[in-house]
Structures are given as structure tokens and as C-alpha cells.
CSV table of C-alpha atoms and ligand atoms in Angstrom, one decimal:
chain,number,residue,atom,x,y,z
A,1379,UNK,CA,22.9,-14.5,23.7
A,1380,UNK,CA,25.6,-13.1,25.6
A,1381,UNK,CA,27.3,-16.0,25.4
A,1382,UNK,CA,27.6,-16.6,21.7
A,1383,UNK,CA,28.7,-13.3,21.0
A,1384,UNK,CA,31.7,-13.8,23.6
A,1385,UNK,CA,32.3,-17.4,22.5
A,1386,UNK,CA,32.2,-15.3,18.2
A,1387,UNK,CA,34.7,-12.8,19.5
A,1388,UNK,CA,36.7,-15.5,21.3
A,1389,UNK,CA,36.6,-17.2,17.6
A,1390,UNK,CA,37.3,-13.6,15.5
A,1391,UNK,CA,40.7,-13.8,18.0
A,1392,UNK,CA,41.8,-16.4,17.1
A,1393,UNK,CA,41.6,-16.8,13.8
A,1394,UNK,CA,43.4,-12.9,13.6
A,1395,UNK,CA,45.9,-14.2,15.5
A,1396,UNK,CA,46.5,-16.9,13.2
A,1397,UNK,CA,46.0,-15.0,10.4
A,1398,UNK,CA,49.0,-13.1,11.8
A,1399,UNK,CA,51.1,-16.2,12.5
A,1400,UNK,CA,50.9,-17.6,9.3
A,1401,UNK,CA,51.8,-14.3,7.6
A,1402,UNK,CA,54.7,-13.9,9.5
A,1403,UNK,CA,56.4,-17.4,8.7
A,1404,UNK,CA,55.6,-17.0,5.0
A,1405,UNK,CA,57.9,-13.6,4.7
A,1406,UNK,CA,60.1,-14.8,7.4
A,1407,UNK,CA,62.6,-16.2,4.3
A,1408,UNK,CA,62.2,-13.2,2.3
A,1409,UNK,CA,65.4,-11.3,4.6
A,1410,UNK,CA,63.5,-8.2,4.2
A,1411,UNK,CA,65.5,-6.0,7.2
A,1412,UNK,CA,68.3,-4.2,6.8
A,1413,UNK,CA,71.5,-5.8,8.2
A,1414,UNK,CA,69.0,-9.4,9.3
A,1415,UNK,CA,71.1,-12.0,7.8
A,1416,UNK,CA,69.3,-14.1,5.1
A,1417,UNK,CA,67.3,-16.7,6.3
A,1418,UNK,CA,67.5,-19.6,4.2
A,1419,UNK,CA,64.3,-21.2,2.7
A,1420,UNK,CA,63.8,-24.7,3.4
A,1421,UNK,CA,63.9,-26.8,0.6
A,1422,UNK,CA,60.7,-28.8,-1.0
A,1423,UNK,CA,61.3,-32.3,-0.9
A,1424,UNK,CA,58.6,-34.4,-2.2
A,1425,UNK,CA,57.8,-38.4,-1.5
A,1426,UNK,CA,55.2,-41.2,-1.7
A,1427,UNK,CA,55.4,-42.5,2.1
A,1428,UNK,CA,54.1,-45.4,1.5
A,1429,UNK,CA,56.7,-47.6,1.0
A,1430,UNK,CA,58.0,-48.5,4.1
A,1431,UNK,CA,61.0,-49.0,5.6
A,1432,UNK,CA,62.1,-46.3,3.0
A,1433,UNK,CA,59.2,-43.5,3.6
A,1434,UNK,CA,56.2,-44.1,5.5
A,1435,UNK,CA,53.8,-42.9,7.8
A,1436,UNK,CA,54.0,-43.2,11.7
A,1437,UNK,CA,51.6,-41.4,13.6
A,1438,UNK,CA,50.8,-38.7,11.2
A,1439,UNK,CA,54.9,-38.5,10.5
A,1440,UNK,CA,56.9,-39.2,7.7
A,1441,UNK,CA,59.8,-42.3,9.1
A,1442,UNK,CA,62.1,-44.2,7.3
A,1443,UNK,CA,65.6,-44.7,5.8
A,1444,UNK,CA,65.2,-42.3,2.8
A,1445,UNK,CA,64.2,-39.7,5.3
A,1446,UNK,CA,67.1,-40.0,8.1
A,1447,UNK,CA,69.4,-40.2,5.0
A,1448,UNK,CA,67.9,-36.9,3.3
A,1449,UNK,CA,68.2,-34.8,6.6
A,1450,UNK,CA,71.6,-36.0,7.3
A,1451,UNK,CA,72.8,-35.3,3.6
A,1452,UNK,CA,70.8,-31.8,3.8
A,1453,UNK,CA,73.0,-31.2,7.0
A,1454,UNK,CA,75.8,-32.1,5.6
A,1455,UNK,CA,75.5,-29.9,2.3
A,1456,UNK,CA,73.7,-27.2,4.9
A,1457,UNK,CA,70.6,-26.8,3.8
A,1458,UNK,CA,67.3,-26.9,5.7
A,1459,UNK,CA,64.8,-29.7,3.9
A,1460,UNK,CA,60.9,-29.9,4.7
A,1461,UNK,CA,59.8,-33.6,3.4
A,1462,UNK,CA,56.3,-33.5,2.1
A,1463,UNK,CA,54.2,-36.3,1.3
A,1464,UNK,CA,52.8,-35.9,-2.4
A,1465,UNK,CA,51.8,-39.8,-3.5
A,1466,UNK,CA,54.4,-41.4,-6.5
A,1467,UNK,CA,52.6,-39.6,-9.8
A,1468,UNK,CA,52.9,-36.3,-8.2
A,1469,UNK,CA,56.4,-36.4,-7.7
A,1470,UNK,CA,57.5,-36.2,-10.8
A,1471,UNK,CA,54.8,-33.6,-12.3
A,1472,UNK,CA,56.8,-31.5,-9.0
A,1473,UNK,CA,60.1,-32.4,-10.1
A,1474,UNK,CA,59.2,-31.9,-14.2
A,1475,UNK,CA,57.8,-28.3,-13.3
A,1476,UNK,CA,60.4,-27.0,-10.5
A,1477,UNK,CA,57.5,-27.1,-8.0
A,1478,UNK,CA,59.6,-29.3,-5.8
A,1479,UNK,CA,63.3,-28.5,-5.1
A,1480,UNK,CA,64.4,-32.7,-5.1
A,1481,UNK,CA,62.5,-36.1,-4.4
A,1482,UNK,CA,63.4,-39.0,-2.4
A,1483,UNK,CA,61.4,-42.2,-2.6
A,1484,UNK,CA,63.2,-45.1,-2.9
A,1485,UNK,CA,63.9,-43.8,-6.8
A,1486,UNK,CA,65.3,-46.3,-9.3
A,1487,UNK,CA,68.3,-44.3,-11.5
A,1488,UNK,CA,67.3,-45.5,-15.1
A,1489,UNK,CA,67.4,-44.3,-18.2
A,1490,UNK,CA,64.3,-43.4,-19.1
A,1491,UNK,CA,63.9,-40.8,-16.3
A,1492,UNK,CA,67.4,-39.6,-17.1
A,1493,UNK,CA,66.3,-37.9,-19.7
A,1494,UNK,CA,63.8,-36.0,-17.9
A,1495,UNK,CA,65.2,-35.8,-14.7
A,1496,UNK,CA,68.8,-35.3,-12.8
A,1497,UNK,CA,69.9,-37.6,-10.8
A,1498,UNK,CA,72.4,-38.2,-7.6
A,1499,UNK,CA,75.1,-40.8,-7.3
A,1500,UNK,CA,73.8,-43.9,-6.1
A,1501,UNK,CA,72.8,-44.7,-2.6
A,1502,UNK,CA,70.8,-47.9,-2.3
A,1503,UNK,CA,71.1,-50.9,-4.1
A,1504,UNK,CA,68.1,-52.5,-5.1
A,1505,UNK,CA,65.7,-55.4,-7.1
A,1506,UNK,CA,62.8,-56.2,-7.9
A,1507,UNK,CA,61.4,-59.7,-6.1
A,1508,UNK,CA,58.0,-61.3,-6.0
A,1509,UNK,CA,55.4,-61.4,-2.8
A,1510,UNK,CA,52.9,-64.7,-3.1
A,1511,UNK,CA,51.0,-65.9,-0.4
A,1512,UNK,CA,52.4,-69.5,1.3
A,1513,UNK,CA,51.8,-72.6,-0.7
A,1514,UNK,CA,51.8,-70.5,-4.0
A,1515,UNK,CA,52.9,-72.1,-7.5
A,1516,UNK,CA,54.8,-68.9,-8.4
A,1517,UNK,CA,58.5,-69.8,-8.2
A,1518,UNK,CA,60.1,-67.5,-10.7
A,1519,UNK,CA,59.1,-64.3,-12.5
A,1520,UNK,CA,58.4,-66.7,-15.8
A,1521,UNK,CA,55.6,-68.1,-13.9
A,1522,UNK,CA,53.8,-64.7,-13.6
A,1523,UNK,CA,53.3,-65.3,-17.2
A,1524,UNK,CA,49.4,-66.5,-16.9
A,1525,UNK,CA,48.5,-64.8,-13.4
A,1526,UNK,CA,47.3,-61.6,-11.5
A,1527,UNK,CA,49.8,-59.3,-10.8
A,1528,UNK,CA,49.1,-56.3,-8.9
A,1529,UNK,CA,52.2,-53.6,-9.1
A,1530,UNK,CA,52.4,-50.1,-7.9
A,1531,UNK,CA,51.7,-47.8,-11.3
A,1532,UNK,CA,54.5,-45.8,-12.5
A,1533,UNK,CA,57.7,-48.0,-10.7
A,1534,UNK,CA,60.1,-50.2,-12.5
A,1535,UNK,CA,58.1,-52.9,-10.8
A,1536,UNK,CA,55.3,-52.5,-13.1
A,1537,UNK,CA,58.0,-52.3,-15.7
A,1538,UNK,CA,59.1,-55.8,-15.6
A,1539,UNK,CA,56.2,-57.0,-15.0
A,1540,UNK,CA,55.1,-55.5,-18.2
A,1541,UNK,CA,58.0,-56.8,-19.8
A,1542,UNK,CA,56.9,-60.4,-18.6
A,1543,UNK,CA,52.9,-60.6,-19.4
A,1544,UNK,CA,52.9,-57.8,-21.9
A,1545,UNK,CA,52.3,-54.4,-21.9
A,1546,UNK,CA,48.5,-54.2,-22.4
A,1547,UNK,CA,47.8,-57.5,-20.1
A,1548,UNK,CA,44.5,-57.2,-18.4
A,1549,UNK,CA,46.0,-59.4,-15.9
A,1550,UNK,CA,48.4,-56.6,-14.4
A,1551,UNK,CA,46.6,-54.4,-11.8
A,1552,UNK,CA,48.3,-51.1,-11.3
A,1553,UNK,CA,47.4,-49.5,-8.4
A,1554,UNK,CA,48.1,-45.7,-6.8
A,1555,UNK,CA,50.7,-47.0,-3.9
A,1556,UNK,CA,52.5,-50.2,-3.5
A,1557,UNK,CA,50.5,-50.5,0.2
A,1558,UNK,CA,47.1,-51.1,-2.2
A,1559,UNK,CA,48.8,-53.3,-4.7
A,1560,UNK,CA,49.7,-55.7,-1.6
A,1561,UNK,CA,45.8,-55.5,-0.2
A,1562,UNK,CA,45.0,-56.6,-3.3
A,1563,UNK,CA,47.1,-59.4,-3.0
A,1564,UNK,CA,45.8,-60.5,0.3
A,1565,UNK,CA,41.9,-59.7,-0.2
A,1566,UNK,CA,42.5,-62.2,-2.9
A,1567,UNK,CA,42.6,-60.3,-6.0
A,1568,UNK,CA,46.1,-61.0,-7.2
A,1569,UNK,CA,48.3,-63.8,-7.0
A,1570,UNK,CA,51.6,-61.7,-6.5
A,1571,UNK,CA,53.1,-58.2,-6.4
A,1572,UNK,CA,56.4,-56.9,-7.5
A,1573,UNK,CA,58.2,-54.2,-5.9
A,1574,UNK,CA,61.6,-53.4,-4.1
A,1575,UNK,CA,63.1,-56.3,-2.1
A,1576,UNK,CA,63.9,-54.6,0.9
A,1577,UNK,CA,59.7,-53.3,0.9
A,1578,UNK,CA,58.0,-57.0,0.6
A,1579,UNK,CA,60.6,-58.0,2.8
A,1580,UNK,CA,59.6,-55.9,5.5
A,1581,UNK,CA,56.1,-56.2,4.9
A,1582,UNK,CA,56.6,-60.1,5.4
A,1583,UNK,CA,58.6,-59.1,8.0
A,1584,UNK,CA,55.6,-57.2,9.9
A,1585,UNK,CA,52.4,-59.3,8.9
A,1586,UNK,CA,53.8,-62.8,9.6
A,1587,UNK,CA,49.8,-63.7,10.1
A,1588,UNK,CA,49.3,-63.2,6.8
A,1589,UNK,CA,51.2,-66.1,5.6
A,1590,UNK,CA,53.4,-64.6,2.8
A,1591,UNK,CA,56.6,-65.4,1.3
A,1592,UNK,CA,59.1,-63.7,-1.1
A,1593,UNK,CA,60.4,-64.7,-4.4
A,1594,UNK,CA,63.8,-64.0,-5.9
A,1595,UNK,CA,64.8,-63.7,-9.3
A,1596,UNK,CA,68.1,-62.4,-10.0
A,1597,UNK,CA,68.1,-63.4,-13.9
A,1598,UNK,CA,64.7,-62.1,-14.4
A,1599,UNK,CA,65.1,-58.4,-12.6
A,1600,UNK,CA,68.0,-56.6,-12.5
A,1601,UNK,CA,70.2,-54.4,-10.1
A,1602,UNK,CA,68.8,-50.6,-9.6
A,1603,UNK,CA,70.3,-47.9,-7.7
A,1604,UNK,CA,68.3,-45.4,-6.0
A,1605,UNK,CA,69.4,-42.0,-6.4
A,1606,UNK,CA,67.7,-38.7,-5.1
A,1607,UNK,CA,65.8,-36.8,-7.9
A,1608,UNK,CA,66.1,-32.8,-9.3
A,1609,UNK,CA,65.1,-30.8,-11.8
A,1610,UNK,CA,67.4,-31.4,-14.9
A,1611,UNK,CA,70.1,-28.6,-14.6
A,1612,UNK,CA,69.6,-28.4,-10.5
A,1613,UNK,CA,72.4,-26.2,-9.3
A,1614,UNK,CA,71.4,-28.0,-6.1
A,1615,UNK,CA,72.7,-31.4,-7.9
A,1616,UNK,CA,76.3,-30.8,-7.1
A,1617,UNK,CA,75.9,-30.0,-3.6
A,1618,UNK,CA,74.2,-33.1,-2.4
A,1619,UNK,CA,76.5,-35.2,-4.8
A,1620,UNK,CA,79.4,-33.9,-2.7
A,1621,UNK,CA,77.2,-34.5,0.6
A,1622,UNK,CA,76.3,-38.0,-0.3
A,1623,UNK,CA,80.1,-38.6,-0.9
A,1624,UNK,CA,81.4,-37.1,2.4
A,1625,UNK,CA,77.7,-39.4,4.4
A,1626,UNK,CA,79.3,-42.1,2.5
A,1627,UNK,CA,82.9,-42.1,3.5
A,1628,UNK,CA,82.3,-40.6,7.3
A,1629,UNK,CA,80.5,-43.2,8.6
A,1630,UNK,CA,77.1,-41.4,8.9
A,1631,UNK,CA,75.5,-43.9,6.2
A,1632,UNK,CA,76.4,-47.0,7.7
A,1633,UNK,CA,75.1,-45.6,10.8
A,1634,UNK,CA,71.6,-44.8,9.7
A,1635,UNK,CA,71.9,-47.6,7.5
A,1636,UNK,CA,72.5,-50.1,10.3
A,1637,UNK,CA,69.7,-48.5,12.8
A,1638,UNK,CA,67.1,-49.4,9.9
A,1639,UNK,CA,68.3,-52.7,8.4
A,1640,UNK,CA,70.5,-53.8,11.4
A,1641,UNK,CA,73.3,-55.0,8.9
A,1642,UNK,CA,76.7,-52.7,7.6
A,1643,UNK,CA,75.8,-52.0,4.3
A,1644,UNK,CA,78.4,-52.2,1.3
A,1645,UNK,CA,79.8,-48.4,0.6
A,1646,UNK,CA,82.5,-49.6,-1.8
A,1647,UNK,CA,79.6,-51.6,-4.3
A,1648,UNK,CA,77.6,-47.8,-4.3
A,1649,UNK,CA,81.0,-45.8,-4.7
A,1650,UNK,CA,82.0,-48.0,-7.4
B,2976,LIG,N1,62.2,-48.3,-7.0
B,2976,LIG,C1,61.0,-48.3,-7.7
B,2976,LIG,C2,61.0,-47.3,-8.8
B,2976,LIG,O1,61.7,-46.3,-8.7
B,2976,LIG,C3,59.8,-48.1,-6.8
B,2976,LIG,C4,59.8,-46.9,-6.0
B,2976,LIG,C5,58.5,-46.6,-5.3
B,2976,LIG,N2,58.7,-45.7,-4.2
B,2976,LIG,C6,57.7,-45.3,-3.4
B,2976,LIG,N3,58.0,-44.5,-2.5
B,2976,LIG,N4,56.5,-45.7,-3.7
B,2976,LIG,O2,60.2,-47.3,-9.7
């Protein structure tokens, strides 16, 4: 008996303690004393990591090229960022309604979202490509036309493919992230996904037993930019635009850049 009521006040101490904690770092960014200079507040940045090598998860962390890129362009504008991990649909309900204070996550520029959304100058070049498993008939986007495609909802990969079998084809599968669309590719389910290059490419990349291949198609999808993601009218906007120019032109890029795809990338082709 004695011991549970030292092992309850043990608990009661704790959790005040905590209690306290918490408390404290929530008001820290108020700058409530007199003459304390102004904390700054880190910004919201919201993603889907699931989508590697751009954002992913790595022993309950969020990796990958989007997020070296964000921190060094947050640095370089000096601001303080906190990445949090949302899913795809969410970002934009965060973005729509100011929740969030930018995305990144491997975000096509088009011009559908640019009428709800602000975006960045460009800083990823990107298409759209076609995962099959070995031996497939699939050589071209046209011969998507009579199969199972499974695509992640919401991305300009489900777009084309849209475009290709029709908009209300039972035969597209949409799924929540692009890491389901490909398990439904390999438990059988669909005869190919579409998404970013540089993703099914890395997946091939890391799953050689799974005995996939990637398709290209350059007349059938087209060249997208990624670009990070605001609020329309973001007084933030500006100051990353600036920051993506100076990460562009210093060298700081191509360094991140090469540590994830081991290859200079082309500045002058995102700048243009
Ligand atoms: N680039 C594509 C789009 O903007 C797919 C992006 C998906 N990103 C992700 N983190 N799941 O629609």
C-alpha cells in the first residue's frame, strides 16, 4: 500500500513537472520581459514524408532533399523552421487556412494551385515516369490506356493519368501516399504507378528484389518545377525567394543537391 502511494506521488511529479515544461516553451515566443529580446517563433512547415528521397521517414525522423534544402534556405533568409509531417491532403487545407506558415513536398508549380496558393521560384525539375514490374507490356503512357493504375490522390501524377484513361476510370486507384500506391503495385493489384521520376527511381533503386523497372515518357508528361508553397499574399514569399536565389548561386544547392543524388545539378535550367 505504501508503495503505490509513493510510486502515485512519484507519478503526480512528474506529470507537474511536465505540466510546467510544456507551459514554459509555449510562452517562451511570446517576448513577454521587459528589455528580453524577441524570440522568434519557428515557422510551421508542413509535408507528406513519404516520398522519398525528397521527405521521408528514418527512424521516427523526417530525411530528405526537400528538408536539407528547407533548413538551409530558412538559414539563409534567418528564420527558424519546425518540419511537421501532415500526409499530402492536409497540406493544403494548412496552407488554404494559414494554419501552416509554407509546405515543402516535392510540390509541382502549376496552374491550378496558383490560383489558390503562392508559390516560390523553382527548385527541382521534375516528370512524371511509369513504375511496371520486369517483363511488363507497358512501354509508353498510351499503353496505360486499358490497365490498373494506382497513383497517389491529389498529385499531378493522378493528373495525367486521368488525362490518359479518363477522369472517372474505375481502373485508376488513388491512394492516401505514393508508398501505398506502389504496394499496390507489387501485391499485385495494379499494373503500374505514376509519380515523380526521381521517387520510382529510387524506389527501384532500393528494392532491386522486387524486380521493377521505370518507364519514360517525355511526349506524354511534361516538365514540372517544384516550388515551396504559402499562403497567397505570404509576406514570408519574398524572403525565401531571395534565399532560394542566394542557395542557388553560392554553392549551397549543389552541395546538398549532390550529397542526395550524387550528380551537380543544372542551376542555370531552374534560374532560367
Ligand atoms: N510533384 C507531384 C505533385 O506536386 C507529387 C508530389 C507528392 N509529394 C509528396 N510528398 N507526396 O503533385
Amino acid at each position: 500500500m505504501k508503495k503505490l502511494l509513493m510510486m502515485l506521488m512519484v507519478l503526480t511529479f512528474t506529470f507537474a513537472l511536465a505540466a510546467c515544461g510544456s507551459s514554459q516553451s509555449s510562452s517562451s515566443g511570446e517576448g513577454d520581459g521587459a528589455g528580453e529580446t524577441e524570440k522568434k517563433e519557428k515557422l510551421r512547415v508542413v509535408t507528406d514524408a513519404a516520398y522519398a528521397p525528397f521527405e521521408y521517414m528514418d527512424k521516427g525522423e523526417i530525411v530528405g532533399f526537400d528538408v536539407d534544402f528547407v533548413e538551409a534556405v530558412a538559414k539563409e533568409a534567418g528564420y527558424e523552421v519546425e518540419i511537421v509531417n501532415v500526409g499530402w491532403d492536409p497540406i493544403f487545407v494548412e496552407i488554404k487556412d494559414e494554419i501552416a506558415d509554407f509546405a515543402v513536398s516535392a510540390i509541382t508549380i502549376n496552374d491550378d494551385r496558383k490560383q489558390t496558393y503562392d508559390f516560390t521560384s523553382p527548385y527541382f525539375l521534375s516528370t512524371n515516369k511509369i513504375l511496371v514490374p520486369e517483363g511488363s507490356d507497358i512501354e509508353s503512357a498510351e499503353d496505360l490506356k486499358d490497365k490498373v493504375v494506382a497513383v497517389q490522390a491529389g498529385t499531378t501524377g493522378q493528373e495525367a493519368v486521368d488525362e490518359l484513361l479518363g477522369k472517372n476510370s474505375s481502373n485508376i486507384k488513388k491512394f492516401e501516399n505514393n508508398n501505398l500506391a506502389i504496394m499496390e503495385l507489387t501485391s499485385g493489384g495494379a499494373d503500374a504507378v505514376v509519380a515523380d521520376n526521381t521517387v520510382v527511381e529510387e524506389y527501384v533503386k532500393n528494392n532491386p528484389d522486387q524486380k521493377l523497372v521505370v518507364i519514360e515518357d517525355a511526349d506524354s508528361f511534361a516538365a514540372e518545377y517544384y516550388g515551396l508553397m504559402f499562403p497567397k499574399g505570404s509576406e514570408l514569399k519574398a524572403d525565401f525567394d531571395e534565399a532560394i536565389n542566394t542557395v542557388l548561386d553560392n554553392g549551397k544547392y549543389a552541395e546538398i543537391y549532390t550529397e542526395w543524388f550524387g550528380s551537380e545539378p543544372d542551376v542555370e535550367n531552374l534560374k532560367a
